[in-house]
Each structure stands twice: as C-alpha cells, then as structure tokens.
CSV table of C-alpha atoms in Angstrom, one decimal:
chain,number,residue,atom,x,y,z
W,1,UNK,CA,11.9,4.7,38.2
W,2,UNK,CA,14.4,5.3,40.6
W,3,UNK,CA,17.0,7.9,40.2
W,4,UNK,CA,20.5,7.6,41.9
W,5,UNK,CA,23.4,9.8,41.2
W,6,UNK,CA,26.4,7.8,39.7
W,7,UNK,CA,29.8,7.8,38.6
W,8,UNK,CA,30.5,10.7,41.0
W,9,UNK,CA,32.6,11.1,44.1
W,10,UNK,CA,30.1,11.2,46.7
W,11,UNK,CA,32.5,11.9,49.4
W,12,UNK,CA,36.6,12.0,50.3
W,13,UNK,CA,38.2,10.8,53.3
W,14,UNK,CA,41.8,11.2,54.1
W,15,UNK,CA,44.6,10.9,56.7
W,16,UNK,CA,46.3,13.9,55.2
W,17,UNK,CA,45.1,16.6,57.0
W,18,UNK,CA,47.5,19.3,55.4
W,19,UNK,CA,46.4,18.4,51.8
W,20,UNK,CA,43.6,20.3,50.8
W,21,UNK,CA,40.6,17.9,49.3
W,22,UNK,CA,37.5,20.0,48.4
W,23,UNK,CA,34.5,19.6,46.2
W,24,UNK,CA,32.7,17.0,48.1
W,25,UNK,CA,32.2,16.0,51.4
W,26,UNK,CA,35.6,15.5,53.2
W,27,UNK,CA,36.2,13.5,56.6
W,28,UNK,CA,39.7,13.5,57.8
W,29,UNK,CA,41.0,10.8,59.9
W,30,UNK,CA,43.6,10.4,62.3
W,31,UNK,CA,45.5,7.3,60.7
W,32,UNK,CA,45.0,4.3,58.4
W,33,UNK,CA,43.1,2.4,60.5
W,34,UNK,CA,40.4,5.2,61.4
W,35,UNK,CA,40.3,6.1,57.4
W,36,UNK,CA,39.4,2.1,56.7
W,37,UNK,CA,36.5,2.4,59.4
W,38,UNK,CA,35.3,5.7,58.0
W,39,UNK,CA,35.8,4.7,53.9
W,40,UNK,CA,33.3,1.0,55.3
W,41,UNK,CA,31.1,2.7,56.7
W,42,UNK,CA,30.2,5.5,53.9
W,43,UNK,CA,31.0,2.8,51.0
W,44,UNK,CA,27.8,0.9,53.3
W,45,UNK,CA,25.9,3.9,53.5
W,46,UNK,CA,26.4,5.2,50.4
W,47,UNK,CA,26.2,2.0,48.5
W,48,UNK,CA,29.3,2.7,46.6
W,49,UNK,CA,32.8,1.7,46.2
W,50,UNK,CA,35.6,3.0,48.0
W,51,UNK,CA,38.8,3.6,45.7
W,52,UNK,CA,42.0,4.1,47.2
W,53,UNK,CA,44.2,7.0,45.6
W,54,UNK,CA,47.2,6.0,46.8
W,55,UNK,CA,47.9,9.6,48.7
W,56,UNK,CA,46.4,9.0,51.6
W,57,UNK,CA,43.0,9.9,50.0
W,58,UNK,CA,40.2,7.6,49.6
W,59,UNK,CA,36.9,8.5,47.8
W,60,UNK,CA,33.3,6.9,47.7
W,61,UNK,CA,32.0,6.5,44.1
W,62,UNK,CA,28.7,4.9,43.2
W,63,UNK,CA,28.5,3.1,39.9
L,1,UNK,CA,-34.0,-37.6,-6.8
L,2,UNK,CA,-33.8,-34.5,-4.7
L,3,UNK,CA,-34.0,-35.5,-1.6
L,4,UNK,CA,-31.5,-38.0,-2.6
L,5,UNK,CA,-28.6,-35.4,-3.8
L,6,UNK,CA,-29.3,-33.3,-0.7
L,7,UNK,CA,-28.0,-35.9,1.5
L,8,UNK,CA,-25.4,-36.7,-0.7
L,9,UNK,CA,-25.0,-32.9,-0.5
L,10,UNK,CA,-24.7,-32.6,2.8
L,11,UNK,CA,-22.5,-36.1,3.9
L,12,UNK,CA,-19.7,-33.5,1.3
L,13,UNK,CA,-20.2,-30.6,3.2
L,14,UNK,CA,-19.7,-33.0,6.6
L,15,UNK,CA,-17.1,-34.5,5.2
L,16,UNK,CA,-15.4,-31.1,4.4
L,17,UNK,CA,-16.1,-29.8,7.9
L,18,UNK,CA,-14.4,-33.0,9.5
L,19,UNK,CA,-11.5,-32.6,7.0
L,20,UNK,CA,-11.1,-28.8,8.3
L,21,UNK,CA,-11.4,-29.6,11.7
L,22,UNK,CA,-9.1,-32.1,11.4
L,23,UNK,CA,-6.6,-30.1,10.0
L,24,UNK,CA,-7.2,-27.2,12.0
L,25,UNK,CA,-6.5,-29.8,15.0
L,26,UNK,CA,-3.4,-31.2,13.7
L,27,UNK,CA,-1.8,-27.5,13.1
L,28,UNK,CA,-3.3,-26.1,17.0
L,29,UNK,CA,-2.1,-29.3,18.7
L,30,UNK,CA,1.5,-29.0,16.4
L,31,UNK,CA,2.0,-25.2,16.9
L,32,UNK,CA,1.5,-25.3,20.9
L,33,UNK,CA,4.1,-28.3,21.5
L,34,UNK,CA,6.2,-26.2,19.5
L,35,UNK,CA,5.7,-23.4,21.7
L,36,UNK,CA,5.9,-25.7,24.6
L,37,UNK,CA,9.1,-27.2,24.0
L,38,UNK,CA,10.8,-23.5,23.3
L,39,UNK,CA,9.6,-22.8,26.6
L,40,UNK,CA,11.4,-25.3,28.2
L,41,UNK,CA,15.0,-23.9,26.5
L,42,UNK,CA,14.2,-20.7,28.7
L,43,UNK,CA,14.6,-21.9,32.1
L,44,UNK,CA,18.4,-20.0,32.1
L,45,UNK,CA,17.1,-16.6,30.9
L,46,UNK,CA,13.9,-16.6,32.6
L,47,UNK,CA,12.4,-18.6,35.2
L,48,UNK,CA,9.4,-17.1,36.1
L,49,UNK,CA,7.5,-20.3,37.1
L,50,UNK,CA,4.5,-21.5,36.3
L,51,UNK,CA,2.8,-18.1,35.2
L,52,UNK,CA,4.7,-17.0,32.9
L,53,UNK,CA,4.5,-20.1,31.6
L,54,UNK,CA,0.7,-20.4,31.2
L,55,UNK,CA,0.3,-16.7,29.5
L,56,UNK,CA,2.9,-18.2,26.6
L,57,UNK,CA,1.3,-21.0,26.1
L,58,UNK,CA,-2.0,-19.8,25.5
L,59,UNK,CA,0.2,-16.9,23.6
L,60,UNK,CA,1.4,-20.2,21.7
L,61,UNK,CA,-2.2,-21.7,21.6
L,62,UNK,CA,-3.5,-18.0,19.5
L,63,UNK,CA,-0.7,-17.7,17.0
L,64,UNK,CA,-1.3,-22.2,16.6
L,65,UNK,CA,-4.6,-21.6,15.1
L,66,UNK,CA,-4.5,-18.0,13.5
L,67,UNK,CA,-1.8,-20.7,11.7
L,68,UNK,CA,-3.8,-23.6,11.2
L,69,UNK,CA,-7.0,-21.8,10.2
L,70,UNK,CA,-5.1,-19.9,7.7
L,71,UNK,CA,-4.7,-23.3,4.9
L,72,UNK,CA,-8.2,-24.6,5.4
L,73,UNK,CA,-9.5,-20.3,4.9
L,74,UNK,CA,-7.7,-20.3,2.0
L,75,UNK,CA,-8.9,-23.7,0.7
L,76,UNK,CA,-12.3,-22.2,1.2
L,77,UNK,CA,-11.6,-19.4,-1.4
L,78,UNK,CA,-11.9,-16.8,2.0
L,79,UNK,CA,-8.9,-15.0,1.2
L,80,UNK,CA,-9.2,-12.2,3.3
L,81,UNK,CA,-8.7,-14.6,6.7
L,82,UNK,CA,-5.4,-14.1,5.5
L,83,UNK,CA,-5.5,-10.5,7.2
L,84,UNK,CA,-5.9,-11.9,10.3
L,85,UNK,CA,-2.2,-12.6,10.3
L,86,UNK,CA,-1.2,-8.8,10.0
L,87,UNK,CA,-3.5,-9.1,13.2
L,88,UNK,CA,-1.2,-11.3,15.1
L,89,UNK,CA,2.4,-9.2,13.9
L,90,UNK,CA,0.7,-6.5,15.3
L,91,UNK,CA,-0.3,-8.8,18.7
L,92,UNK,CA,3.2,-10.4,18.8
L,93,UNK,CA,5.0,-7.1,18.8
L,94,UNK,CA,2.7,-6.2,22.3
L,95,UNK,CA,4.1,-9.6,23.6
L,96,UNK,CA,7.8,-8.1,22.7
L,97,UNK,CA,6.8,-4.5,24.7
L,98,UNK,CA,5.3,-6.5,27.2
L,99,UNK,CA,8.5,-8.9,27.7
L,100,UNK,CA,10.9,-5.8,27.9
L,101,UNK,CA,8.8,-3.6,30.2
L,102,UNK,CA,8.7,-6.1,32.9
L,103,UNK,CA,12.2,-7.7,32.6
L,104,UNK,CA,13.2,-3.9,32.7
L,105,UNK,CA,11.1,-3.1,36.0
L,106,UNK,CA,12.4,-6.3,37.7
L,107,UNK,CA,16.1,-5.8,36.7
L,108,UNK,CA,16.4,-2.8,39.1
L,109,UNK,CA,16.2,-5.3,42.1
L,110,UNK,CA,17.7,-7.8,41.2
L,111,UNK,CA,21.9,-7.8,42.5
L,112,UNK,CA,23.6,-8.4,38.8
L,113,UNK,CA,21.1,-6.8,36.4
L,114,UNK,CA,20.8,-8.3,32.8
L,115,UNK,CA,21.4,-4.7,31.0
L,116,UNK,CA,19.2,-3.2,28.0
L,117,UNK,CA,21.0,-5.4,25.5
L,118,UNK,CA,20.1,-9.1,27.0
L,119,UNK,CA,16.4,-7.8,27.8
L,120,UNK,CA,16.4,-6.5,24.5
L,121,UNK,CA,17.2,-10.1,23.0
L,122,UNK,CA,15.4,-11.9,25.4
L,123,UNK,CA,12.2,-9.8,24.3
L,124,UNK,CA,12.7,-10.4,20.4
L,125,UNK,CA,13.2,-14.0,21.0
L,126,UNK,CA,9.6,-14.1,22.6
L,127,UNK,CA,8.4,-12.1,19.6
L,128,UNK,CA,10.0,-14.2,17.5
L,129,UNK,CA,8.8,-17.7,18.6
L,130,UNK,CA,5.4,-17.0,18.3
L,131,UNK,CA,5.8,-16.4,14.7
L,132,UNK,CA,7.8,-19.7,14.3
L,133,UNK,CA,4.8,-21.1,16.0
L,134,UNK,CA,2.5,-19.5,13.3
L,135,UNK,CA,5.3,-21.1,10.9
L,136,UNK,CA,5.1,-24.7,12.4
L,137,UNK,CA,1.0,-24.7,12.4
L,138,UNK,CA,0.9,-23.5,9.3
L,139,UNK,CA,3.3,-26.6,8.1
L,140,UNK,CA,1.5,-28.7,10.0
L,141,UNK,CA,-2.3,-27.7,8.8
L,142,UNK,CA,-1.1,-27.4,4.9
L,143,UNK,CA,0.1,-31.3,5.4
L,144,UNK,CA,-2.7,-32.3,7.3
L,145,UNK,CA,-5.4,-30.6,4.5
L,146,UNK,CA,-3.3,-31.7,1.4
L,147,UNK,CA,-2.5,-35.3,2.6
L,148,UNK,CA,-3.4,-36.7,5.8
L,149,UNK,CA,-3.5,-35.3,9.5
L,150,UNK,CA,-0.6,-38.4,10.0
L,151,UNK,CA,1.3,-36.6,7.1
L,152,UNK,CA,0.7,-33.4,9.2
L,153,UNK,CA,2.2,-34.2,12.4
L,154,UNK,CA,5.0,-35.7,10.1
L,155,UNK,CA,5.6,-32.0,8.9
L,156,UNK,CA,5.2,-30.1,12.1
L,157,UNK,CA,8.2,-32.3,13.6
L,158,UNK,CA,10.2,-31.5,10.6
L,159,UNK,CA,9.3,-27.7,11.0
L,160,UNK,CA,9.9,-28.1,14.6
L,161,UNK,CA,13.3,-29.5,14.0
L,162,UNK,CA,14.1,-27.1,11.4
L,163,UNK,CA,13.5,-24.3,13.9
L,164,UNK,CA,15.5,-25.9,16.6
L,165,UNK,CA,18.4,-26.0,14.3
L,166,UNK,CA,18.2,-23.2,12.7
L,167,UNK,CA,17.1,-20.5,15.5
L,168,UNK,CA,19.7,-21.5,18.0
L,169,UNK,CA,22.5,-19.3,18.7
L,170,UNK,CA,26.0,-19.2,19.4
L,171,UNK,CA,27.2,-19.5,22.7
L,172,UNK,CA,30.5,-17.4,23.9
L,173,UNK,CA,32.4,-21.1,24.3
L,174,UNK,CA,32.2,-20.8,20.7
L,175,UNK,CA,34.1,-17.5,20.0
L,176,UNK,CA,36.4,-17.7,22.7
L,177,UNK,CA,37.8,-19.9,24.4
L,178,UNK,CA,37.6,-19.5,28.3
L,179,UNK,CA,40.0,-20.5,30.6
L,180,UNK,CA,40.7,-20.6,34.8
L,181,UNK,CA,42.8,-17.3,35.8
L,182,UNK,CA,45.0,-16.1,38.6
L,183,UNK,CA,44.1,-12.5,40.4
L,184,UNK,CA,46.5,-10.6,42.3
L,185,UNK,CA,46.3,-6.9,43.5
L,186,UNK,CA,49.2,-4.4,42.9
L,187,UNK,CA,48.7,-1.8,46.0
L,188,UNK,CA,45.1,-1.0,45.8
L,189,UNK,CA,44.3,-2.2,42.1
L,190,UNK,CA,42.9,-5.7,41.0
L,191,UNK,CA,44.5,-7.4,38.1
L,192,UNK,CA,43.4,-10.9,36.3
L,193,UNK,CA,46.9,-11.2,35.0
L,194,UNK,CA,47.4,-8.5,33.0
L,195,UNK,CA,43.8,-7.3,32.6
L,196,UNK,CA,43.2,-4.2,35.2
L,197,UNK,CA,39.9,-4.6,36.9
L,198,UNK,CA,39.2,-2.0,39.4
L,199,UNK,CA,40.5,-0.1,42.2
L,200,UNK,CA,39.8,-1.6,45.8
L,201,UNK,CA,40.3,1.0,48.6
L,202,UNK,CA,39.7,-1.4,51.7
L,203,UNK,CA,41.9,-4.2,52.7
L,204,UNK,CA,39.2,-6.7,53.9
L,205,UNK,CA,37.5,-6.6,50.6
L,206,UNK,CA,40.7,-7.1,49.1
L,207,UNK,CA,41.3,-9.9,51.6
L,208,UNK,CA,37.6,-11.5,50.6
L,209,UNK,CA,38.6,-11.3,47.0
L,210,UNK,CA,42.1,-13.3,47.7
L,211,UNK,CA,40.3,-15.9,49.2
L,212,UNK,CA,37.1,-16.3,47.5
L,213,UNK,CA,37.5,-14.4,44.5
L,214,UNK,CA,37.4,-16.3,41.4
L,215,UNK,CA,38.7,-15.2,38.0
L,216,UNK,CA,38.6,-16.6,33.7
L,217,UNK,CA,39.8,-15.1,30.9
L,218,UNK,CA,38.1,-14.9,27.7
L,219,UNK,CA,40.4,-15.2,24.9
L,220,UNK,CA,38.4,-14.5,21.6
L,221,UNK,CA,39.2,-17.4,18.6
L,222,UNK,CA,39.4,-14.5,16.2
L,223,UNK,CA,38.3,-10.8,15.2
L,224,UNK,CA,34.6,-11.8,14.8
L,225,UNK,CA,34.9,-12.9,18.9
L,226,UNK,CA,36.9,-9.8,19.7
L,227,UNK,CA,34.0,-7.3,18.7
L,228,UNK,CA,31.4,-9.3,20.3
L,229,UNK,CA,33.6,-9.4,23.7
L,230,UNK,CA,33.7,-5.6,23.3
L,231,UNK,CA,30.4,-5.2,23.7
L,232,UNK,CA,29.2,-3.8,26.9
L,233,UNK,CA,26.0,-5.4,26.7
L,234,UNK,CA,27.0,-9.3,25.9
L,235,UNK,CA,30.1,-8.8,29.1
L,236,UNK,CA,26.7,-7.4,31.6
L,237,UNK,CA,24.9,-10.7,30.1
L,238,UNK,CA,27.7,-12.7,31.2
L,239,UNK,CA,28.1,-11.3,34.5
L,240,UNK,CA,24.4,-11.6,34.8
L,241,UNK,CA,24.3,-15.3,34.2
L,242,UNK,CA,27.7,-16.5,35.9
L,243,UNK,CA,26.0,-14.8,39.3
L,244,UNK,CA,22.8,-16.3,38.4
L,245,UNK,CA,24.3,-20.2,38.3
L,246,UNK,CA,26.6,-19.8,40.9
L,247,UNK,CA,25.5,-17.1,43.6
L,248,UNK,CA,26.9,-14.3,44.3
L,249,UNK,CA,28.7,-13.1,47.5
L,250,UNK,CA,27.1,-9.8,47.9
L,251,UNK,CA,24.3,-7.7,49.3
L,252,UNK,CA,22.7,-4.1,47.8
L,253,UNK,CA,24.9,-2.6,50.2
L,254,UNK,CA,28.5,-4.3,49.2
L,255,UNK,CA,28.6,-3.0,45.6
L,256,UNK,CA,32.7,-4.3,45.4
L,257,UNK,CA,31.6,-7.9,44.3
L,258,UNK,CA,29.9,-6.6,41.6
L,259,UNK,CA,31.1,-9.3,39.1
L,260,UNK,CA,33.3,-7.4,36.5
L,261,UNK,CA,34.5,-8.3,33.0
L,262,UNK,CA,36.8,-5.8,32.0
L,263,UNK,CA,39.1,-5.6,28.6
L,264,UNK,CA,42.6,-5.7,27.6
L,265,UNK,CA,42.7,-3.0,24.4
L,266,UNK,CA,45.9,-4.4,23.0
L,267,UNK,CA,44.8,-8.3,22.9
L,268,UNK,CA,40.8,-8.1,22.9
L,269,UNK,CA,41.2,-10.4,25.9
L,270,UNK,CA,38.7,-10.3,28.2
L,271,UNK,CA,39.3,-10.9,32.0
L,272,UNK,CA,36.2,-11.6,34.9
L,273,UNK,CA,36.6,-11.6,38.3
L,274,UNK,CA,33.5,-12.5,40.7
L,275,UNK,CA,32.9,-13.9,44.4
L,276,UNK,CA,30.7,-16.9,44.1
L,277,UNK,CA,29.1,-18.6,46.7
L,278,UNK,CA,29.9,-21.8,44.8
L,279,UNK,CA,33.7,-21.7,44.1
L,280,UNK,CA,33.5,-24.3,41.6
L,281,UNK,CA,35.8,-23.7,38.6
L,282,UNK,CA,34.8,-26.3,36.2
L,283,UNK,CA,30.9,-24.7,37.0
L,284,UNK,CA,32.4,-21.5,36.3
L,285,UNK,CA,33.8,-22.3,33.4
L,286,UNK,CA,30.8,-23.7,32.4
L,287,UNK,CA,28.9,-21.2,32.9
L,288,UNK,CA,30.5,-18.8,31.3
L,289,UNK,CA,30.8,-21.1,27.8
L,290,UNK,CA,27.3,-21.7,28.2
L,291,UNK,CA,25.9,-17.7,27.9
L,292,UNK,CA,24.3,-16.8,24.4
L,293,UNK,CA,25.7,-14.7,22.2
L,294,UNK,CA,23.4,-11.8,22.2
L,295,UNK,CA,21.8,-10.9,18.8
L,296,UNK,CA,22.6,-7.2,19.7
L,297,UNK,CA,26.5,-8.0,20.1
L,298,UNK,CA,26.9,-10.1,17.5
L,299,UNK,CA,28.9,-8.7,14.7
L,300,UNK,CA,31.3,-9.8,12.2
L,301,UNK,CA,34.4,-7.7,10.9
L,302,UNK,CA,35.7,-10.9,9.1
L,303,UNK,CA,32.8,-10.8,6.5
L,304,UNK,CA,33.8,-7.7,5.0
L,305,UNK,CA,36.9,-7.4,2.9
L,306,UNK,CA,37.9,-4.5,5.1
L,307,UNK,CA,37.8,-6.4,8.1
L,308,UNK,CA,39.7,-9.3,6.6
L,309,UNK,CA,42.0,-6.9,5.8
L,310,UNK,CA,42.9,-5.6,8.8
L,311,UNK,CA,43.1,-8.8,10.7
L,312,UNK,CA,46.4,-9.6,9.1
C-alpha cells in the first residue's frame, strides 16, 4: 500500500515578497515568469497541481 | 430366468447411466457457453487477456456441473448433493474477494483509476455470473433429464437469453443525455460553461487545455439521473472509461489532466473536461453514453412518494 499525503499544500511560491506566507514551504520569486518556472517544477516533483490564488501566491496541492 | 433379468437389469441401469451422463453433458456444455459469452461483454471493464480468461472459464466449467449434477442427484433420491451448492456460494464469494483485491492493487498504477465503487461492481458481477451459470446448467440438465438432451440445449438458450435480458444494466446515455461543450478559463479557473472545474495556476497547462482540452455535459433526464450523476463513484467510473477509450494526455507526473467531472448544485448538471489523445467528439460522446450505471450509484428518488414529491 502506498501512502501519499493529499489534499494538502505541500508548498507556496510567491512574487510577493512583503506578504507573509507561512506554514509550508515558501519559495519567493522575483516576477511572474520565475514563479511559473518554480510552481512547474515543484507541481513535477511533487506530483501535484499548482493552483493560482490570484495574489501573487501560488500553492502545490496533491490530490 | 435369472440370468435373464440380470441383464435386463443391468441394460436399465446402463441405460440410466447414459441418460445421466447425457444430461449432465448437456447442462456442463450449456453452462460454460454461458459463461463464455458473458466473458466476451467484459472486454471494456477488463481486458486482462487470455488468463484471466482461462481461470473464468474453468470458474464457469465448476459452477456448469455443480449445476447439471444437481437434477440427475436429485432424480437419484441423493438429496444431500444438493449441499454441494452452499459449497459453490461459499466458492463464488472467494471469486468476488479475489476480483476486488487484484483490481484494487492494479488500480494504484494505472493513470485514471476505476475508484472503490466500479471495482466494487465489477467484482459482484463476477460473483454473480457464476451463479447465473449454475442457473442456466441447471435449466439446461432439468430439460435434458425430463425430455430430451435436444429439449435441453433448447432451454439453456432460453435461460441464456433470459439472463442477457434481464442482467444487463443501464448505461448513463440512458439517464442523461450527453452533449459536446465549450470550456473557457476565467483568470486561473476552468469553467465547462457554467460548471466550475478546477483552478489552473500555470499558463501552458492552461494553454494545452485550450487547444486540446475536450469537454460534455451531462444533463440528467430526471431526479432518478440526478442522484446517480452525484455519485462520486459512477463520475470516477466515467472518467475511468472515457481515458480508457480515448487515451489520455498525461503522465504520473502531470496530475492537471486528470479527467474531471465536476457538478453544478443548482441544475444537477454535470460537466467533464479531459485531454485525449484522440480528440474525437462523436468517440467521446460515445464513450461517455456507453459507461454502466454502477449498481452502487444507482438510486431512485422517483419511486418513493417523497421523492415524487419533491420533484415538482
């Protein structure tokens, strides 16, 4: 059986450096186009989804 | 004079023995076709090829002649052969574990899984055709013993035919009717018409979905349709089987084209969205008319005067 954690927010990344985001592992980026790189990579990796929040904060969710 | 009447004796007791085999043969020969030819309606569900094939026929083959034994036992005034058919429930519920505990361990690797409720289904049906097998055997020996092994074949047709009609489902093109859809994405979020699907944070998956992305909605006929489409398990069977007919554009690492059926509360409408490798609508469509209506999901508000009620 294998076990993966779901329906959680496995990590944040964000463009908005002075908004704090805690709780979870948080990667800031420098603009957009370094915060799409970042949320493809860990969405790969992480075999999840990346949601937009529409604050500048993205988050990787497995379902 | 002796000698005489144990010959004639013993041309009966050949003769009786030819009669049981005969019938015994007629129900065996019946009751595996039978299983045979339910086989071949499973190709959708399960394709495990030619192994799985061969364990339920000879599955078929045991439950034939626990059948067909079971008239000429009884004819013989051996009435507790009938026991051995408590034998075979007990049997035929192994096959059921056995169906669901391997459709279970294969559904983690596979990139649409079927969900509890279709293996669930797809299990009982296996249980459940090998006791229709008993059923046809049985019809077919009782024939063959009472009238003629021709008669016999005659009746395990019939029961064949009766089982046919009578054990096959309803398909979701019968409770709803499905129909091609537009998507379009408001910011970040994906909508099939009005039905919100999910949120898509990266604009070359949302770029993917514009140009590959195909989407239907299910509108149910009436309230009976609308609880089935509510049920988790029978949209995860849809999804299953659309991505099984017509591919699916993703890998264990892209979990965004996970196909997703997702529900309007206020209509009961149901709206998919999926990335097939084969963009063919009328397939699609097809497909989606085409998926049983899981035993599990099927439920049906209109036959209960509270339900009628409230449909007004």
């Amino acid at each position: 059986m294998e076990i993966t954690i779901a329906k959680m927010i496995l990590a944040a990344v964000t463009t908005a450096g002075d908004r704090r985001v805690e709780g979870c592992p948080v990667f800031y980026a420098a603009d957009e186009a370094e915060a799409a790189e970042m949320c493809l990579v860990l969405s790969r990796v992480l075999e999840g989804v990346a949601h937009d929040m529409g604050n500048g904060v993205y988050i990787i969710v497995k379902h | 004079m002796r000698t005489r009447k144990t010959a004639k004796g013993l041309k009966g007791a050949e003769a009786g023995l030819n009669r049981d085999l005969a019938t015994i043969l007629t129900g065996v020969v019946l009751g595996t076709l039978a299983r045979y030819w339910m086989l071949r309606r499973d190709f959708r569900q399960y394709p495990s090829y030619p192994h799985a094939v061969v364990t339920h026929l000879a599955l078929g083959f045991v439950a034939a002649t626990l059948g067909a034994v079971a008239v000429p036992a009884i004819a013989a005034k051996e009435y507790t052969a009938v026991t051995f058919l408590a034998l075979a429930a007990t049997q035929f519920r192994d096959v059921r574990n056995m169906e669901r505990e391997m459709l279970v361990a294969i559904d983690q690797s596979s990139l649409v899984s079927r969900g509890p409720d279709f293996i669930e289904g797809i299990a009982r049906t296996f249980e459940a055709r090998n006791y229709l097998v008993v059923f046809v055997s049985l019809a077919a020996s009782l024939a063959a013993y009472a009238l003629s092994p021709p008669y016999g074949i005659l009746a395990g047709v019939l029961a064949m035919l009766l089982v046919h009609r009578f054990m096959r489902g309803k398909l979701i093109g019968d409770i709803a009717k499905v129909r091609p859809a537009e998507l379009h994405f408001e910011g970040a979020n994906l909508f099939v018409e009005d039905i919100h699907i999910m949120n898509l944070g990266l604009k070359e998956i949302r770029r993917v979905y514009e140009e590959k992305g195909r989407a239907v909605i299910l509108e149910p006929l009436d309230d009976n349709g609308r609880e089935i489409l509510a049920n988790v398990g029978q949209r995860q069977a849809i999804a299953h089987d659309v991505a099984a007919l017509l591919g699916i554009h993703r890998d264990v690492d892209t979990a965004e084209f996970t196909p997703l059926l997702r529900r309007k509360a206020e209509t009961g409408r149901v709206g998919m969205v999926i990335v097939p490798i084969e963009p063919d609508m009328e397939c699609l469509l097809a497909a989606v008319r085409n998926v049983p209506v899981l035993e599990s999901a099927f439920v049906r508000p209109l036959a209960a005067r509270a339900g009628r009620c409230a449909a007004d």
